[in-house]
Coordinates of N, CA and C in Angstrom, one line a residue:
M1020 N -22.1 -11.5 6.1 CA -20.8 -12.1 6.4 C -20.2 -11.5 7.7
E1021 N -20.2 -12.3 8.8 CA -19.8 -11.7 10.1 C -18.3 -11.8 10.2
D1022 N -17.7 -10.7 9.7 CA -16.2 -10.6 9.9 C -16.0 -9.1 10.0
K1023 N -16.3 -8.5 11.2 CA -16.2 -7.0 11.3 C -14.8 -6.5 11.0
E1024 N -13.8 -7.2 11.4 CA -12.4 -6.7 11.1 C -12.2 -6.6 9.6
A1025 N -12.6 -7.6 8.8 CA -12.4 -7.5 7.4 C -13.3 -6.4 6.8
Y1026 N -14.5 -6.3 7.3 CA -15.5 -5.3 6.8 C -14.9 -3.9 7.0
T1027 N -14.3 -3.7 8.2 CA -13.7 -2.4 8.5 C -12.5 -2.1 7.5
A1028 N -11.7 -3.2 7.3 CA -10.6 -3.0 6.4 C -11.0 -2.7 5.0
L1029 N -12.1 -3.3 4.5 CA -12.6 -2.9 3.2 C -13.1 -1.5 3.1
W1030 N -13.8 -1.0 4.2 CA -14.3 0.3 4.2 C -13.1 1.3 4.2
E1031 N -12.1 1.0 5.1 CA -10.9 1.9 5.1 C -10.2 2.0 3.8
A1032 N -10.1 0.9 3.1 CA -9.5 0.9 1.8 C -10.3 1.7 0.8
I1033 N -11.6 1.6 0.9 CA -12.5 2.4 0.0 C -12.3 3.9 0.3
C1034 N -12.3 4.3 1.5 CA -12.2 5.7 1.9 C -10.8 6.2 1.4
D1035 N -9.8 5.5 1.6 CA -8.4 5.9 1.2 C -8.3 6.0 -0.3
A1036 N -8.9 5.0 -1.0 CA -8.9 5.0 -2.5 C -9.7 6.2 -3.0
A1037 N -10.8 6.5 -2.4 CA -11.6 7.6 -2.8 C -10.8 8.9 -2.7
D1038 N -10.1 9.1 -1.6 CA -9.2 10.2 -1.5 C -8.1 10.3 -2.6
K1039 N -7.6 9.1 -2.9 CA -6.6 9.1 -4.0 C -7.2 9.5 -5.3
L1040 N -8.4 9.1 -5.5 CA -9.1 9.4 -6.8 C -9.6 10.8 -6.9
A1041 N -9.7 11.5 -5.7 CA -10.3 12.8 -5.6 C -9.8 13.9 -6.6
G1042 N -8.5 13.8 -6.9 CA -8.0 14.8 -7.9 C -8.6 14.7 -9.2
R1043 N -9.1 13.6 -9.6 CA -9.8 13.4 -10.9 C -11.3 13.2 -10.8
C1044 N -11.7 12.6 -9.7 CA -13.2 12.3 -9.6 C -13.5 12.2 -8.2
Q1045 N -14.7 12.7 -7.8 CA -15.2 12.6 -6.4 C -16.2 11.5 -6.3
V1046 N -16.1 10.8 -5.1 CA -17.0 9.7 -4.8 C -18.0 10.0 -3.7
Y1047 N -19.3 9.8 -4.0 CA -20.4 10.2 -3.1 C -21.2 9.0 -2.7
M1048 N -21.7 9.0 -1.5 CA -22.7 8.0 -1.1 C -24.1 8.3 -1.6
S1049 N -24.4 9.6 -1.8 CA -25.7 10.1 -2.2 C -25.9 9.9 -3.7
K1050 N -27.1 10.1 -4.1 CA -27.5 10.0 -5.6 C -27.1 11.3 -6.3
T1051 N -26.8 12.3 -5.6 CA -26.3 13.6 -6.2 C -25.0 14.0 -5.6
P1052 N -24.2 14.8 -6.2 CA -23.0 15.3 -5.6 C -23.2 16.2 -4.4
D1053 N -23.5 15.6 -3.3 CA -23.7 16.4 -2.1 C -22.4 16.3 -1.2
S1054 N -21.9 17.5 -0.9 CA -20.6 17.6 -0.2 C -20.6 16.8 1.1
G1055 N -21.8 16.8 1.7 CA -21.9 16.1 3.0 C -21.8 14.6 2.9
S1056 N -21.9 14.1 1.7 CA -21.9 12.6 1.5 C -20.7 12.2 0.7
R1057 N -19.7 13.1 0.5 CA -18.5 12.7 -0.2 C -17.7 11.8 0.7
I1058 N -17.3 10.7 0.1 CA -16.6 9.6 0.8 C -15.1 9.9 0.8
G1059 N -14.5 9.8 2.0 CA -13.1 10.0 2.2 C -12.7 9.5 3.6
R1060 N -11.4 9.6 4.0 CA -11.0 9.2 5.3 C -11.9 9.8 6.4
G1061 N -12.3 8.9 7.3 CA -13.1 9.4 8.5 C -14.6 9.3 8.2
F1062 N -15.0 9.1 7.0 CA -16.4 9.0 6.7 C -17.0 7.7 7.3
P1063 N -18.1 7.8 8.0 CA -18.7 6.6 8.7 C -19.1 5.5 7.8
A1064 N -18.8 4.3 8.2 CA -19.1 3.1 7.4 C -20.6 2.9 7.3
P1065 N -21.1 2.6 6.1 CA -22.5 2.4 5.9 C -22.8 0.9 6.3
E1066 N -24.1 0.7 6.4 CA -24.6 -0.7 6.6 C -25.0 -1.3 5.3
V1067 N -24.0 -1.9 4.6 CA -24.3 -2.6 3.4 C -23.8 -4.0 3.4
E1068 N -24.1 -4.8 2.4 CA -23.6 -6.2 2.4 C -22.1 -6.2 2.1
T1069 N -21.4 -7.2 2.5 CA -20.0 -7.3 2.3 C -19.6 -7.3 0.8
W1070 N -20.4 -8.0 0.0 CA -20.2 -8.1 -1.5 C -20.2 -6.7 -2.1
Q1071 N -21.1 -5.8 -1.5 CA -21.2 -4.4 -2.0 C -19.9 -3.7 -1.7
M1072 N -19.3 -4.0 -0.6 CA -18.0 -3.3 -0.3 C -16.9 -3.7 -1.3
V1073 N -16.9 -5.0 -1.6 CA -15.9 -5.5 -2.6 C -16.2 -4.9 -3.9
E1074 N -17.4 -4.8 -4.3 CA -17.8 -4.2 -5.6 C -17.3 -2.7 -5.6
A1075 N -17.6 -2.0 -4.5 CA -17.3 -0.5 -4.5 C -15.7 -0.3 -4.6
L1076 N -15.0 -1.2 -3.9 CA -13.5 -1.0 -3.9 C -13.0 -1.4 -5.3
S1077 N -13.6 -2.4 -5.9 CA -13.2 -2.8 -7.3 C -13.4 -1.6 -8.3
L1078 N -14.6 -1.0 -8.1 CA -15.0 0.1 -9.0 C -14.0 1.2 -8.9
I1079 N -13.7 1.6 -7.7 CA -12.8 2.8 -7.5 C -11.4 2.4 -8.0
M1080 N -10.9 1.2 -7.8 CA -9.6 0.8 -8.2 C -9.5 0.8 -9.7
I1081 N -10.5 0.4 -10.4 CA -10.5 0.5 -11.9 C -10.3 1.9 -12.4
L1082 N -11.0 2.9 -11.7 CA -10.8 4.3 -12.1 C -9.5 4.8 -11.7
I1083 N -8.9 4.4 -10.6 CA -7.6 4.9 -10.2 C -6.5 4.4 -11.2
R1084 N -6.7 3.2 -11.7 CA -5.7 2.6 -12.6 C -5.9 3.1 -14.0
A1085 N -7.0 3.8 -14.3 CA -7.3 4.3 -15.7 C -6.3 5.3 -16.1
N1086 N -6.0 5.4 -17.4 CA -5.1 6.5 -17.9 C -5.8 7.9 -17.7
E1087 N -7.1 7.9 -17.9 CA -7.8 9.2 -17.8 C -9.2 8.8 -17.2
V1088 N -9.8 9.8 -16.4 CA -11.2 9.6 -15.9 C -11.9 10.9 -16.4
H1089 N -12.9 10.7 -17.2 CA -13.6 11.9 -17.8 C -14.8 12.2 -16.9
S1090 N -15.4 11.2 -16.3 CA -16.5 11.5 -15.4 C -16.0 12.2 -14.1
T1091 N -16.6 13.3 -13.7 CA -16.1 14.0 -12.5 C -16.7 13.6 -11.2
D1092 N -17.8 12.8 -11.3 CA -18.4 12.3 -10.0 C -18.9 10.9 -10.1
V1093 N -18.7 10.2 -9.0 CA -19.2 8.8 -8.8 C -20.3 9.0 -7.7
V1094 N -21.5 8.9 -8.1 CA -22.6 9.1 -7.1 C -23.3 7.7 -6.9
N1095 N -24.0 7.6 -5.7 CA -24.7 6.4 -5.4 C -23.8 5.2 -5.4
L1096 N -22.7 5.3 -4.7 CA -21.6 4.3 -4.8 C -22.1 2.8 -4.6
F1097 N -23.1 2.6 -3.7 CA -23.6 1.3 -3.5 C -24.9 0.9 -4.2
G1098 N -25.2 1.7 -5.2 CA -26.4 1.5 -6.0 C -26.1 1.3 -7.5
R1099 N -27.1 1.6 -8.3 CA -26.9 1.6 -9.7 C -26.1 2.8 -10.2
I1100 N -25.1 2.5 -11.0 CA -24.2 3.5 -11.5 C -23.9 3.3 -13.0
G1101 N -23.7 4.4 -13.7 CA -23.2 4.4 -15.1 C -24.0 5.2 -16.0
P1102 N -23.3 5.5 -17.1 CA -21.9 5.1 -17.5 C -20.9 6.1 -16.9
L1103 N -19.8 5.6 -16.4 CA -18.7 6.4 -16.0 C -17.6 6.3 -17.1
H1104 N -17.2 7.4 -17.6 CA -16.3 7.4 -18.8 C -14.9 7.5 -18.3
F1105 N -14.1 6.5 -18.8 CA -12.6 6.6 -18.5 C -11.9 6.0 -19.7
V1106 N -10.5 6.1 -19.7 CA -9.7 5.6 -20.8 C -8.7 4.6 -20.3
E1107 N -8.6 3.5 -21.0 CA -7.6 2.4 -20.8 C -6.9 2.2 -22.1
D1108 N -5.6 2.2 -22.1 CA -4.8 1.9 -23.3 C -5.3 2.7 -24.5
K1109 N -5.6 4.0 -24.3 CA -6.0 4.9 -25.3 C -7.4 4.5 -25.9
R1110 N -8.2 3.7 -25.2 CA -9.5 3.3 -25.6 C -10.5 3.8 -24.6
D1111 N -11.6 4.4 -25.2 CA -12.7 4.9 -24.3 C -13.5 3.7 -23.8
C1112 N -13.7 3.7 -22.4 CA -14.4 2.7 -21.8 C -15.5 3.3 -20.9
Y1113 N -16.4 2.5 -20.5 CA -17.5 3.0 -19.7 C -17.9 1.9 -18.6
L1114 N -18.0 2.4 -17.4 CA -18.2 1.5 -16.3 C -19.7 1.6 -15.8
W1115 N -20.3 0.5 -15.5 CA -21.7 0.4 -15.0 C -21.7 -0.5 -13.8
A1116 N -22.5 -0.2 -12.9 CA -22.7 -1.1 -11.7 C -24.2 -1.4 -11.6
Q1117 N -24.6 -2.7 -11.3 CA -25.9 -3.1 -11.1 C -26.9 -2.8 -12.3
S1118 N -26.3 -2.9 -13.5 CA -27.1 -2.6 -14.7 C -27.8 -3.9 -15.2
T1119 N -29.0 -3.9 -15.5 CA -29.8 -5.0 -16.0 C -29.4 -5.3 -17.5
L1120 N -29.0 -6.5 -17.8 CA -28.7 -6.9 -19.1 C -29.5 -8.0 -19.7
L1121 N -29.6 -8.1 -21.0 CA -30.2 -9.3 -21.6 C -29.2 -10.0 -22.5
G1122 N -29.2 -11.4 -22.3 CA -28.3 -12.2 -23.1 C -28.7 -12.3 -24.5
E1123 N -27.8 -12.4 -25.4 CA -28.1 -12.4 -26.8 C -28.7 -13.7 -27.3
E1124 N -28.2 -14.8 -26.7 CA -28.6 -16.1 -27.2 C -29.9 -16.5 -26.5
S1125 N -30.0 -16.2 -25.1 CA -31.1 -16.7 -24.4 C -32.3 -15.7 -24.2
G1126 N -31.9 -14.4 -24.3 CA -32.9 -13.4 -24.0 C -33.2 -13.3 -22.5
L1127 N -32.4 -14.0 -21.7 CA -32.6 -14.0 -20.2 C -32.0 -12.7 -19.6
G1128 N -32.6 -12.2 -18.6 CA -32.0 -11.0 -17.9 C -31.0 -11.4 -16.9
G1129 N -30.1 -10.4 -16.5 CA -29.2 -10.6 -15.5 C -28.7 -9.2 -15.0
R1130 N -28.1 -9.2 -13.8 CA -27.6 -7.9 -13.3 C -26.2 -8.1 -12.7
P1131 N -25.2 -8.1 -13.5 CA -23.8 -8.3 -13.0 C -23.4 -7.1 -12.1
D1132 N -22.5 -7.3 -11.2 CA -22.1 -6.3 -10.3 C -21.4 -5.1 -11.0
I1133 N -20.4 -5.4 -11.8 CA -19.7 -4.4 -12.6 C -19.6 -4.8 -14.0
V1134 N -19.9 -3.9 -15.0 CA -19.7 -4.2 -16.4 C -18.9 -3.1 -17.0
I1135 N -17.9 -3.4 -17.8 CA -17.1 -2.5 -18.6 C -17.5 -2.6 -20.1
T1136 N -17.9 -1.5 -20.7 CA -18.3 -1.5 -22.1 C -17.5 -0.6 -22.9
S1137 N -17.7 -0.7 -24.2 CA -17.0 0.2 -25.2 C -17.8 1.4 -25.7
S1138 N -19.0 1.5 -25.1 CA -20.0 2.5 -25.6 C -20.7 3.1 -24.4
P1139 N -21.1 4.4 -24.4 CA -21.9 5.0 -23.4 C -23.4 4.6 -23.4
N1140 N -23.8 3.9 -24.5 CA -25.1 3.4 -24.6 C -25.4 2.3 -23.7
K1141 N -26.6 2.0 -23.4 CA -27.0 0.9 -22.5 C -26.2 -0.4 -22.9
P1142 N -25.6 -1.1 -21.9 CA -24.8 -2.2 -22.2 C -25.5 -3.3 -23.0
S1143 N -24.8 -3.9 -24.0 CA -25.4 -4.9 -24.8 C -24.2 -5.9 -25.1
T1144 N -24.6 -7.0 -25.7 CA -23.6 -8.0 -26.1 C -22.6 -7.5 -27.1
E1145 N -23.0 -6.5 -27.8 CA -22.1 -5.9 -28.8 C -21.0 -5.0 -28.2
T1146 N -21.3 -4.5 -27.0 CA -20.4 -3.5 -26.4 C -19.7 -4.0 -25.1
I1147 N -20.2 -5.0 -24.5 CA -19.6 -5.5 -23.2 C -18.2 -6.0 -23.4
L1148 N -17.3 -5.6 -22.6 CA -15.9 -6.0 -22.7 C -15.6 -7.0 -21.6
R1149 N -16.0 -6.6 -20.4 CA -15.7 -7.5 -19.2 C -16.7 -7.3 -18.1
I1150 N -16.7 -8.3 -17.2 CA -17.6 -8.3 -16.1 C -16.8 -8.7 -14.8
I1151 N -17.2 -8.0 -13.7 CA -16.6 -8.4 -12.4 C -17.8 -8.7 -11.5
E1152 N -17.8 -9.9 -10.9 CA -18.8 -10.3 -9.9 C -18.1 -10.5 -8.6
C1153 N -18.9 -10.2 -7.5 CA -18.4 -10.3 -6.1 C -19.3 -11.3 -5.4
K1154 N -18.8 -12.4 -5.0 CA -19.5 -13.5 -4.3 C -19.1 -13.6 -2.8
C1155 N -20.0 -13.6 -1.9 CA -19.7 -13.7 -0.5 C -20.5 -14.9 0.0
R1156 N -20.6 -16.0 -0.7 CA -21.2 -17.2 -0.3 C -20.3 -18.1 0.5
K1157 N -20.8 -18.9 1.4 CA -20.0 -19.9 2.1 C -19.4 -20.9 1.2
R1158 N -20.0 -21.2 0.1 CA -19.5 -22.2 -0.8 C -19.9 -21.9 -2.2
L1159 N -18.8 -22.0 -3.1 CA -19.0 -21.9 -4.5 C -18.7 -23.3 -5.1
G1160 N -19.7 -23.9 -5.8 CA -19.5 -25.2 -6.3 C -19.6 -25.2 -7.8
T1161 N -19.6 -26.5 -8.4 CA -19.6 -26.6 -9.8 C -20.9 -26.0 -10.5
H1162 N -22.0 -26.1 -9.8 CA -23.2 -25.6 -10.3 C -23.1 -24.1 -10.5
E1163 N -22.6 -23.4 -9.5 CA -22.5 -21.9 -9.6 C -21.5 -21.5 -10.7
I1164 N -20.4 -22.2 -10.8 CA -19.4 -21.9 -11.8 C -19.9 -22.1 -13.2
R1165 N -20.6 -23.2 -13.4 CA -21.2 -23.4 -14.7 C -22.3 -22.4 -15.1
A1166 N -23.0 -21.9 -14.0 CA -24.0 -20.8 -14.3 C -23.3 -19.6 -14.7
E1167 N -22.2 -19.2 -14.0 CA -21.4 -18.0 -14.4 C -20.8 -18.2 -15.8
F1168 N -20.4 -19.3 -16.2 CA -19.9 -19.6 -17.5 C -21.0 -19.3 -18.5
G1169 N -22.2 -19.8 -18.2 CA -23.3 -19.6 -19.1 C -23.6 -18.1 -19.3
K1170 N -23.6 -17.4 -18.2 CA -23.8 -15.9 -18.3 C -22.7 -15.2 -19.1
A1171 N -21.5 -15.6 -18.9 CA -20.4 -15.0 -19.6 C -20.5 -15.3 -21.1
F1172 N -20.9 -16.5 -21.5 CA -21.1 -16.9 -22.9 C -22.3 -16.1 -23.5
D1173 N -23.4 -16.0 -22.7 CA -24.6 -15.4 -23.2 C -24.3 -13.9 -23.5
L1174 N -23.4 -13.3 -22.7 CA -23.2 -11.8 -22.8 C -22.0 -11.5 -23.6
K1175 N -21.3 -12.5 -24.2 CA -20.2 -12.4 -25.1 C -19.1 -11.5 -24.5
V1176 N -18.6 -11.8 -23.3 CA -17.6 -11.0 -22.7 C -16.2 -11.5 -23.2
V1177 N -15.2 -10.6 -22.9 CA -13.8 -11.0 -23.2 C -13.1 -11.5 -22.0
S1178 N -13.4 -10.9 -20.8 CA -12.9 -11.5 -19.6 C -14.0 -11.4 -18.5
Y1179 N -13.9 -12.3 -17.5 CA -14.9 -12.5 -16.5 C -14.2 -12.8 -15.2
L1180 N -14.2 -11.9 -14.3 CA -13.6 -12.1 -13.0 C -14.6 -12.2 -11.9
I1181 N -14.4 -13.3 -11.0 CA -15.3 -13.5 -9.9 C -14.5 -13.4 -8.6
W1182 N -14.8 -12.4 -7.8 CA -14.2 -12.3 -6.5 C -14.9 -13.3 -5.5
S1183 N -14.2 -14.1 -4.8 CA -14.9 -15.0 -3.8 C -14.4 -14.6 -2.4
Y1184 N -15.3 -14.2 -1.5 CA -14.9 -13.8 -0.2 C -14.3 -15.0 0.6
I1185 N -15.0 -16.1 0.4 CA -14.5 -17.4 1.0 C -13.6 -18.1 0.0
T1186 N -12.4 -18.5 0.3 CA -11.6 -19.2 -0.7 C -12.2 -20.5 -1.1
P1187 N -12.5 -20.7 -2.4 CA -13.1 -22.0 -2.9 C -12.1 -23.1 -2.9
A1188 N -12.6 -24.3 -3.0 CA -11.7 -25.5 -3.2 C -10.8 -25.3 -4.4
Q1189 N -9.6 -25.7 -4.3 CA -8.7 -25.6 -5.5 C -9.2 -26.2 -6.7
R1190 N -9.9 -27.3 -6.7 CA -10.5 -27.9 -7.9 C -11.5 -27.0 -8.5
I1191 N -12.2 -26.2 -7.7 CA -13.2 -25.3 -8.3 C -12.5 -24.1 -9.0
I1192 N -11.4 -23.6 -8.4 CA -10.7 -22.5 -9.0 C -10.1 -23.0 -10.3
E1193 N -9.5 -24.2 -10.3 CA -8.9 -24.7 -11.5 C -10.0 -25.0 -12.6
G1194 N -11.1 -25.5 -12.2 CA -12.2 -25.8 -13.1 C -12.7 -24.5 -13.7
A1195 N -12.9 -23.5 -12.9 CA -13.3 -22.2 -13.4 C -12.3 -21.7 -14.5
K1196 N -11.0 -21.8 -14.2 CA -9.9 -21.4 -15.1 C -10.0 -22.1 -16.4
K1197 N -10.3 -23.3 -16.4 CA -10.4 -24.1 -17.7 C -11.6 -23.6 -18.5
L1198 N -12.6 -23.1 -17.8 CA -13.8 -22.5 -18.5 C -13.5 -21.0 -18.9
G1199 N -12.4 -20.5 -18.6 CA -12.1 -19.1 -19.0 C -12.5 -18.1 -17.9
L1200 N -12.8 -18.5 -16.7 CA -13.3 -17.6 -15.7 C -12.1 -17.4 -14.7
D1201 N -11.9 -16.2 -14.3 CA -10.9 -15.9 -13.3 C -11.6 -15.9 -11.9
L1202 N -11.5 -16.9 -11.1 CA -12.1 -17.1 -9.8 C -11.0 -16.8 -8.8
V1203 N -11.1 -15.7 -8.1 CA -10.0 -15.3 -7.2 C -10.4 -15.0 -5.8
P1204 N -9.8 -15.7 -4.8 CA -10.1 -15.4 -3.4 C -9.8 -14.0 -3.0
L1205 N -10.6 -13.4 -2.1 CA -10.3 -12.1 -1.6 C -9.1 -12.1 -0.7
G1206 N -9.0 -13.2 0.1 CA -7.8 -13.4 0.9 C -7.9 -13.3 2.4
F1207 N -9.1 -12.9 2.9 CA -9.2 -12.7 4.3 C -9.1 -14.0 5.1
D1208 N -9.3 -15.1 4.5 CA -9.3 -16.4 5.2 C -8.0 -17.2 4.8
T1209 N -6.9 -16.4 4.4 CA -5.7 -17.0 4.0 C -4.6 -16.4 4.9
P1210 N -3.3 -16.9 4.8 CA -2.2 -16.3 5.5 C -2.0 -14.8 5.2
R1211 N -2.6 -14.3 4.1 CA -2.4 -12.9 3.8 C -3.3 -12.0 4.6
R1212 N -4.2 -12.5 5.4 CA -5.2 -11.7 6.1 C -4.6 -10.5 6.9
A1213 N -3.6 -10.8 7.7 CA -3.0 -9.7 8.5 C -2.5 -8.5 7.6
D1214 N -1.8 -8.8 6.5 CA -1.3 -7.8 5.6 C -2.5 -7.0 5.0
L1215 N -3.6 -7.7 4.6 CA -4.7 -7.1 4.0 C -5.4 -6.2 4.9
I1216 N -5.5 -6.6 6.2 CA -6.2 -5.8 7.2 C -5.4 -4.6 7.7
E1217 N -4.1 -4.8 7.9 CA -3.3 -3.8 8.6 C -3.1 -2.5 7.7
R1218 N -3.0 -2.7 6.4 CA -2.7 -1.6 5.5 C -3.6 -1.5 4.3
P1219 N -4.4 -0.5 4.2 CA -5.3 -0.3 3.0 C -4.6 -0.5 1.7
E1220 N -3.3 -0.1 1.6 CA -2.6 -0.1 0.4 C -2.4 -1.6 -0.1
N1221 N -2.3 -2.5 0.8 CA -2.1 -3.9 0.5 C -3.4 -4.5 -0.2
L1222 N -4.5 -4.2 0.4 CA -5.8 -4.6 -0.1 C -6.1 -4.0 -1.4
Q1223 N -5.8 -2.7 -1.5 CA -6.0 -2.0 -2.8 C -5.1 -2.6 -3.9
A1224 N -3.9 -2.9 -3.6 CA -3.0 -3.5 -4.6 C -3.4 -4.8 -5.0
H1225 N -3.9 -5.7 -4.1 CA -4.4 -7.0 -4.5 C -5.6 -6.8 -5.4
I1226 N -6.5 -6.0 -5.1 CA -7.7 -5.7 -5.9 C -7.3 -5.2 -7.3
S1227 N -6.4 -4.2 -7.3 CA -6.0 -3.5 -8.6 C -5.3 -4.5 -9.5
N1228 N -4.3 -5.2 -8.9 CA -3.4 -6.1 -9.7 C -4.2 -7.2 -10.3
T1229 N -5.2 -7.8 -9.5 CA -6.0 -8.9 -10.0 C -6.9 -8.4 -11.1
L1230 N -7.5 -7.2 -11.0 CA -8.4 -6.7 -12.0 C -7.6 -6.5 -13.3
E1231 N -6.4 -6.0 -13.2 CA -5.6 -5.7 -14.4 C -5.1 -7.0 -15.0
A1232 N -4.7 -8.0 -14.3 CA -4.3 -9.3 -14.8 C -5.5 -9.9 -15.6
S1233 N -6.7 -9.9 -15.0 CA -7.9 -10.5 -15.6 C -8.2 -9.7 -17.0
R1234 N -8.0 -8.4 -16.9 CA -8.3 -7.6 -18.1 C -7.3 -8.0 -19.3
R1235 N -6.1 -8.1 -18.9 CA -5.0 -8.3 -19.9 C -5.0 -9.7 -20.5
E1236 N -5.3 -10.7 -19.6 CA -5.2 -12.1 -20.0 C -6.3 -12.5 -21.0
E1237 N -7.5 -11.8 -20.8 CA -8.6 -12.1 -21.7 C -8.9 -13.6 -21.8
R1238 N -8.9 -14.2 -20.6 CA -9.0 -15.7 -20.5 C -10.3 -16.2 -21.1
F1239 N -11.4 -15.5 -20.9 CA -12.6 -16.1 -21.4 C -12.7 -16.1 -23.0
A1240 N -12.2 -15.1 -23.6 CA -12.2 -15.0 -25.0 C -11.3 -16.1 -25.6
K1241 N -10.2 -16.3 -25.0 CA -9.2 -17.4 -25.4 C -9.8 -18.8 -25.2
A1242 N -10.6 -18.9 -24.1 CA -11.2 -20.3 -23.9 C -12.2 -20.6 -25.0
L1243 N -13.0 -19.5 -25.4 CA -14.0 -19.8 -26.4 C -13.4 -20.1 -27.7
V1244 N -12.3 -19.4 -28.0 CA -11.6 -19.8 -29.3 C -11.1 -21.2 -29.3
K1245 N -10.6 -21.7 -28.2 CA -10.1 -23.1 -28.1 C -11.3 -24.0 -28.2
V1246 N -12.4 -23.7 -27.5 CA -13.6 -24.6 -27.6 C -14.1 -24.6 -29.0
G1247 N -14.1 -23.5 -29.7 CA -14.6 -23.4 -31.0 C -13.7 -24.3 -32.0
K1248 N -12.4 -24.3 -31.8 CA -11.5 -25.1 -32.6 C -11.8 -26.6 -32.3
D1249 N -11.9 -26.9 -31.0 CA -12.2 -28.3 -30.6 C -13.5 -28.9 -31.2
V1250 N -14.5 -28.1 -31.1 CA -15.8 -28.5 -31.7 C -15.7 -28.6 -33.2
A1251 N -15.1 -27.7 -33.9 CA -14.9 -27.7 -35.3 C -14.2 -29.0 -35.7
S1252 N -13.1 -29.3 -34.9 CA -12.4 -30.5 -35.3 C -13.2 -31.8 -35.1
K1253 N -14.1 -31.8 -34.0 CA -15.0 -33.0 -33.9 C -16.0 -33.1 -35.0
A1254 N -16.5 -31.9 -35.4 CA -17.5 -31.9 -36.5 C -16.9 -32.4 -37.8
S1255 N -15.6 -32.0 -38.1 CA -14.9 -32.5 -39.3 C -14.7 -34.0 -39.2
M1256 N -14.4 -34.5 -38.1 CA -14.2 -36.0 -37.9 C -15.5 -36.7 -38.2
L1257 N -16.6 -36.2 -37.6 CA -17.9 -36.8 -37.8 C -18.3 -36.8 -39.3
E1258 N -18.0 -35.7 -40.0 CA -18.3 -35.5 -41.4 C -17.6 -36.6 -42.2
L1259 N -16.3 -36.7 -41.9 CA -15.5 -37.7 -42.6 C -16.0 -39.1 -42.4
Y1260 N -16.4 -39.4 -41.1 CA -16.9 -40.7 -40.7 C -18.2 -41.0 -41.5
R1261 N -19.1 -40.0 -41.7 CA -20.4 -40.2 -42.4 C -20.1 -40.4 -43.9
D1262 N -19.1 -39.7 -44.4 CA -18.8 -39.8 -45.8 C -18.2 -41.2 -46.1
E1263 N -17.4 -41.7 -45.2 CA -16.8 -43.1 -45.4 C -17.9 -44.1 -45.3
K1264 N -18.9 -43.9 -44.4 CA -20.0 -44.8 -44.2 C -20.9 -44.9 -45.5
E1265 N -21.1 -43.7 -46.1 CA -21.9 -43.6 -47.3 C -21.3 -44.3 -48.5
R1266 N -19.9 -44.2 -48.5 CA -19.2 -44.8 -49.6 C -19.1 -46.4 -49.4
G1267 N -19.5 -46.8 -48.2 CA -19.6 -48.2 -48.0 C -18.3 -48.8 -47.5

């Protein structure tokens, strides 16, 4: 994604957020806690994909917003991570990044960007609470949204947030919402661009507030409950119709 100004803004927000988190947890680029790779203001920007920047900032903001952070180090920021132990609403939670999962219904594998679970054991459909995905495609269409819905259903999540670097068509955002998916533009191609670029705090707040709203609304779980009721109602109507037909 060729937008050096936005890329720099994401990195500056990451470094600033890592400094804010430092009192509870240190963030490192390396796979071990090496002081020379500790991320903070002035640390040189790495050459990674833009979606990885969005993932890293989301990860740090989850920990900043947590009531408590029990893991003392975040290592390998742009690679596979987990479990990171933290507390939300007096509940133990665990954060994983780039962890390979298997769907309960399909048995198919997948590797969501960020997964929050209720257990330090390897993520499973029994423990997954929510998923955050970071998309930097030029276009998100109905096919991609339905695929994400299938993944969310297969993994039995409560909430499912998709960051989109490019703002999708409004009908796609609304369609995703009806399926229980939170599809949210990052904002660099909107009138908010200047505010997001000029101050790291504005970008951090947008990320943090969106993550929190998605977590609390539990939109996907509610959508499944509604779908279940609708399907059960249709099944009851069909059963009545068959009974009436059999009675002649």
